[in-house]
Amino acid sequence: QVELVESGGGLVHPGDSLKLSCSSSGGTLSAYDMAWFRQAPGRPREFVAGTSWKKGRTYQAYYADSVKGRFTVIRNNAGNAIHLQMGSLTFADTAVYYCATGPGGSQADDRQYETWGRGTLVTVSA
C-alpha cells in the first residue's frame, strides 16, 4: 500500500520562507498526479499546488492563484517525492498541509486523489 509522509512544518513569522517535503513508499508513482492541499480551522480543504506527468517532458506544475509567485512546487525525478518551497508567508497561509497522489484528472479536484498523508502544520504568527 502506498503511504505518504509529510515533513517540514513549523512556526514561522510573516515574510519567512519554509520548505515542506513529502515522500512516498510502497509503490511507484511516477505517472501519478501529486499535489499539496491545505486546510485551516473552519475552512474547507483547498488546492495549493501540484504536479502531473507529461510524456516526453518534465512534470507540469499547477498553482492556486493565492500562492502564485510565492510558492514553488518541486517533483523529484523518480516521482516518489514532492516538495513545496513557500516564501513571503502570511497569516492566511496558516493551515495543515497535506500531500496526496491520484491517477490523474482535474488537478485541483481533491476527489481524484486516492492517497493522503497525515499532514504537517504550518503556523504563521507574529
Short mmCIF file of C-alpha atoms in Angstrom, two decimals:
data_model
loop_
_atom_site.label_atom_id
_atom_site.label_comp_id
_atom_site.label_asym_id
_atom_site.label_seq_id
_atom_site.Cartn_x
_atom_site.Cartn_y
_atom_site.Cartn_z
CA GLN A 1 0.00 0.00 0.00
CA VAL A 2 1.21 3.46 -0.85
CA GLU A 3 1.90 5.68 2.14
CA LEU A 4 2.70 9.37 2.20
CA VAL A 5 4.57 11.22 4.92
CA GLU A 6 4.86 15.00 5.10
CA SER A 7 7.52 16.92 6.96
CA GLY A 8 8.86 20.43 7.32
CA GLY A 9 6.02 22.24 9.03
CA GLY A 10 6.60 24.58 11.92
CA LEU A 11 6.19 28.03 13.37
CA VAL A 12 7.31 30.93 11.22
CA HIS A 13 6.88 34.70 11.07
CA PRO A 14 5.20 36.72 8.33
CA GLY A 15 7.54 37.10 5.39
CA ASP A 16 9.50 33.97 6.23
CA SER A 17 10.17 31.01 3.98
CA LEU A 18 9.61 27.34 4.66
CA LYS A 19 10.07 24.13 2.71
CA LEU A 20 7.70 21.21 3.01
CA SER A 21 8.52 17.70 1.83
CA CYS A 22 6.50 14.59 1.19
CA SER A 23 7.85 11.16 0.41
CA SER A 24 6.02 8.06 -0.67
CA SER A 25 6.60 4.39 -0.02
CA GLY A 26 5.02 1.14 -1.08
CA GLY A 27 4.76 1.80 -4.79
CA THR A 28 5.88 3.75 -7.81
CA LEU A 29 4.04 6.97 -8.53
CA SER A 30 5.98 8.50 -11.40
CA ALA A 31 2.94 8.78 -13.67
CA TYR A 32 0.55 9.84 -10.92
CA ASP A 33 -0.54 13.32 -10.07
CA MET A 34 0.97 14.51 -6.82
CA ALA A 35 -0.21 17.64 -5.09
CA TRP A 36 -0.36 19.76 -1.98
CA PHE A 37 -3.60 20.75 -0.29
CA ARG A 38 -4.17 22.69 2.90
CA GLN A 39 -6.93 23.15 5.43
CA ALA A 40 -7.28 25.89 8.01
CA PRO A 41 -9.65 25.67 11.00
CA GLY A 42 -13.19 26.41 9.91
CA ARG A 43 -12.18 26.46 6.25
CA PRO A 44 -12.64 23.88 3.51
CA ARG A 45 -9.68 21.97 2.20
CA GLU A 46 -8.16 23.78 -0.75
CA PHE A 47 -5.71 23.03 -3.51
CA VAL A 48 -2.32 24.69 -3.18
CA ALA A 49 0.00 23.32 -5.85
CA GLY A 50 0.53 20.11 -7.76
CA THR A 51 2.35 18.26 -10.48
CA SER A 52 1.34 15.99 -13.34
CA TRP A 53 3.47 13.84 -15.62
CA LYS A 54 3.70 14.76 -19.29
CA LYS A 55 5.09 12.30 -21.84
CA GLY A 56 8.44 13.45 -23.18
CA ARG A 57 8.58 16.37 -20.77
CA THR A 58 9.20 17.16 -17.16
CA TYR A 59 6.43 17.38 -14.61
CA GLN A 60 3.95 20.17 -15.21
CA ALA A 61 3.27 22.42 -12.25
CA TYR A 62 -0.03 23.95 -11.20
CA TYR A 63 -0.68 26.63 -8.60
CA ALA A 64 -3.63 28.13 -6.85
CA ASP A 65 -4.00 31.83 -7.53
CA SER A 66 -3.41 32.58 -3.86
CA VAL A 67 0.15 31.21 -3.94
CA LYS A 68 1.35 32.01 -7.46
CA GLY A 69 4.64 33.84 -7.39
CA ARG A 70 5.26 32.89 -3.76
CA PHE A 71 5.33 29.08 -3.72
CA THR A 72 7.27 26.67 -5.88
CA VAL A 73 6.35 23.01 -6.18
CA ILE A 74 9.11 20.52 -6.95
CA ARG A 75 8.68 16.89 -8.01
CA ASN A 76 11.74 14.66 -7.90
CA ASN A 77 12.81 12.75 -11.00
CA ALA A 78 11.80 9.38 -9.58
CA GLY A 79 8.32 10.74 -8.95
CA ASN A 80 8.14 9.49 -5.37
CA ALA A 81 8.59 12.79 -3.57
CA ILE A 82 7.21 16.29 -3.77
CA HIS A 83 8.35 19.49 -2.12
CA LEU A 84 6.78 22.86 -1.59
CA GLN A 85 9.06 25.85 -1.23
CA MET A 86 6.99 28.57 0.39
CA GLY A 87 8.01 32.20 0.54
CA SER A 88 6.54 35.52 1.63
CA LEU A 89 4.34 33.68 4.09
CA THR A 90 1.33 35.46 5.55
CA PHE A 91 -1.18 34.74 8.30
CA ALA A 92 -3.54 33.36 5.64
CA ASP A 93 -1.07 30.56 4.92
CA THR A 94 -1.57 29.04 8.37
CA ALA A 95 -3.01 25.57 7.83
CA VAL A 96 -2.37 21.88 7.94
CA TYR A 97 -0.70 20.97 4.67
CA TYR A 98 -1.36 17.59 3.09
CA CYS A 99 0.22 15.85 0.15
CA ALA A 100 -1.80 13.49 -2.00
CA THR A 101 -1.50 11.27 -5.04
CA GLY A 102 -4.00 10.20 -7.65
CA PRO A 103 -4.19 8.55 -11.07
CA GLY A 104 -4.99 11.76 -12.90
CA GLY A 105 -7.84 14.11 -13.62
CA SER A 106 -8.61 17.64 -12.61
CA GLN A 107 -5.53 18.80 -10.74
CA ALA A 108 -7.37 20.87 -8.16
CA ASP A 109 -10.21 18.40 -7.61
CA ASP A 110 -9.47 16.52 -4.39
CA ARG A 111 -11.86 13.74 -5.43
CA GLN A 112 -9.28 12.28 -7.83
CA TYR A 113 -6.68 11.77 -5.10
CA GLU A 114 -6.81 8.35 -3.52
CA THR A 115 -3.94 8.50 -1.03
CA TRP A 116 -3.32 11.22 1.54
CA GLY A 117 -0.62 11.91 4.07
CA ARG A 118 -1.14 12.74 7.73
CA GLY A 119 -0.50 16.44 7.24
CA THR A 120 2.07 18.86 8.61
CA LEU A 121 1.13 22.05 10.43
CA VAL A 122 2.37 25.42 9.26
CA THR A 123 1.72 28.29 11.65
CA VAL A 124 2.46 31.84 10.60
CA SER A 125 2.43 34.10 13.63
CA ALA A 126 3.93 37.40 14.66
#
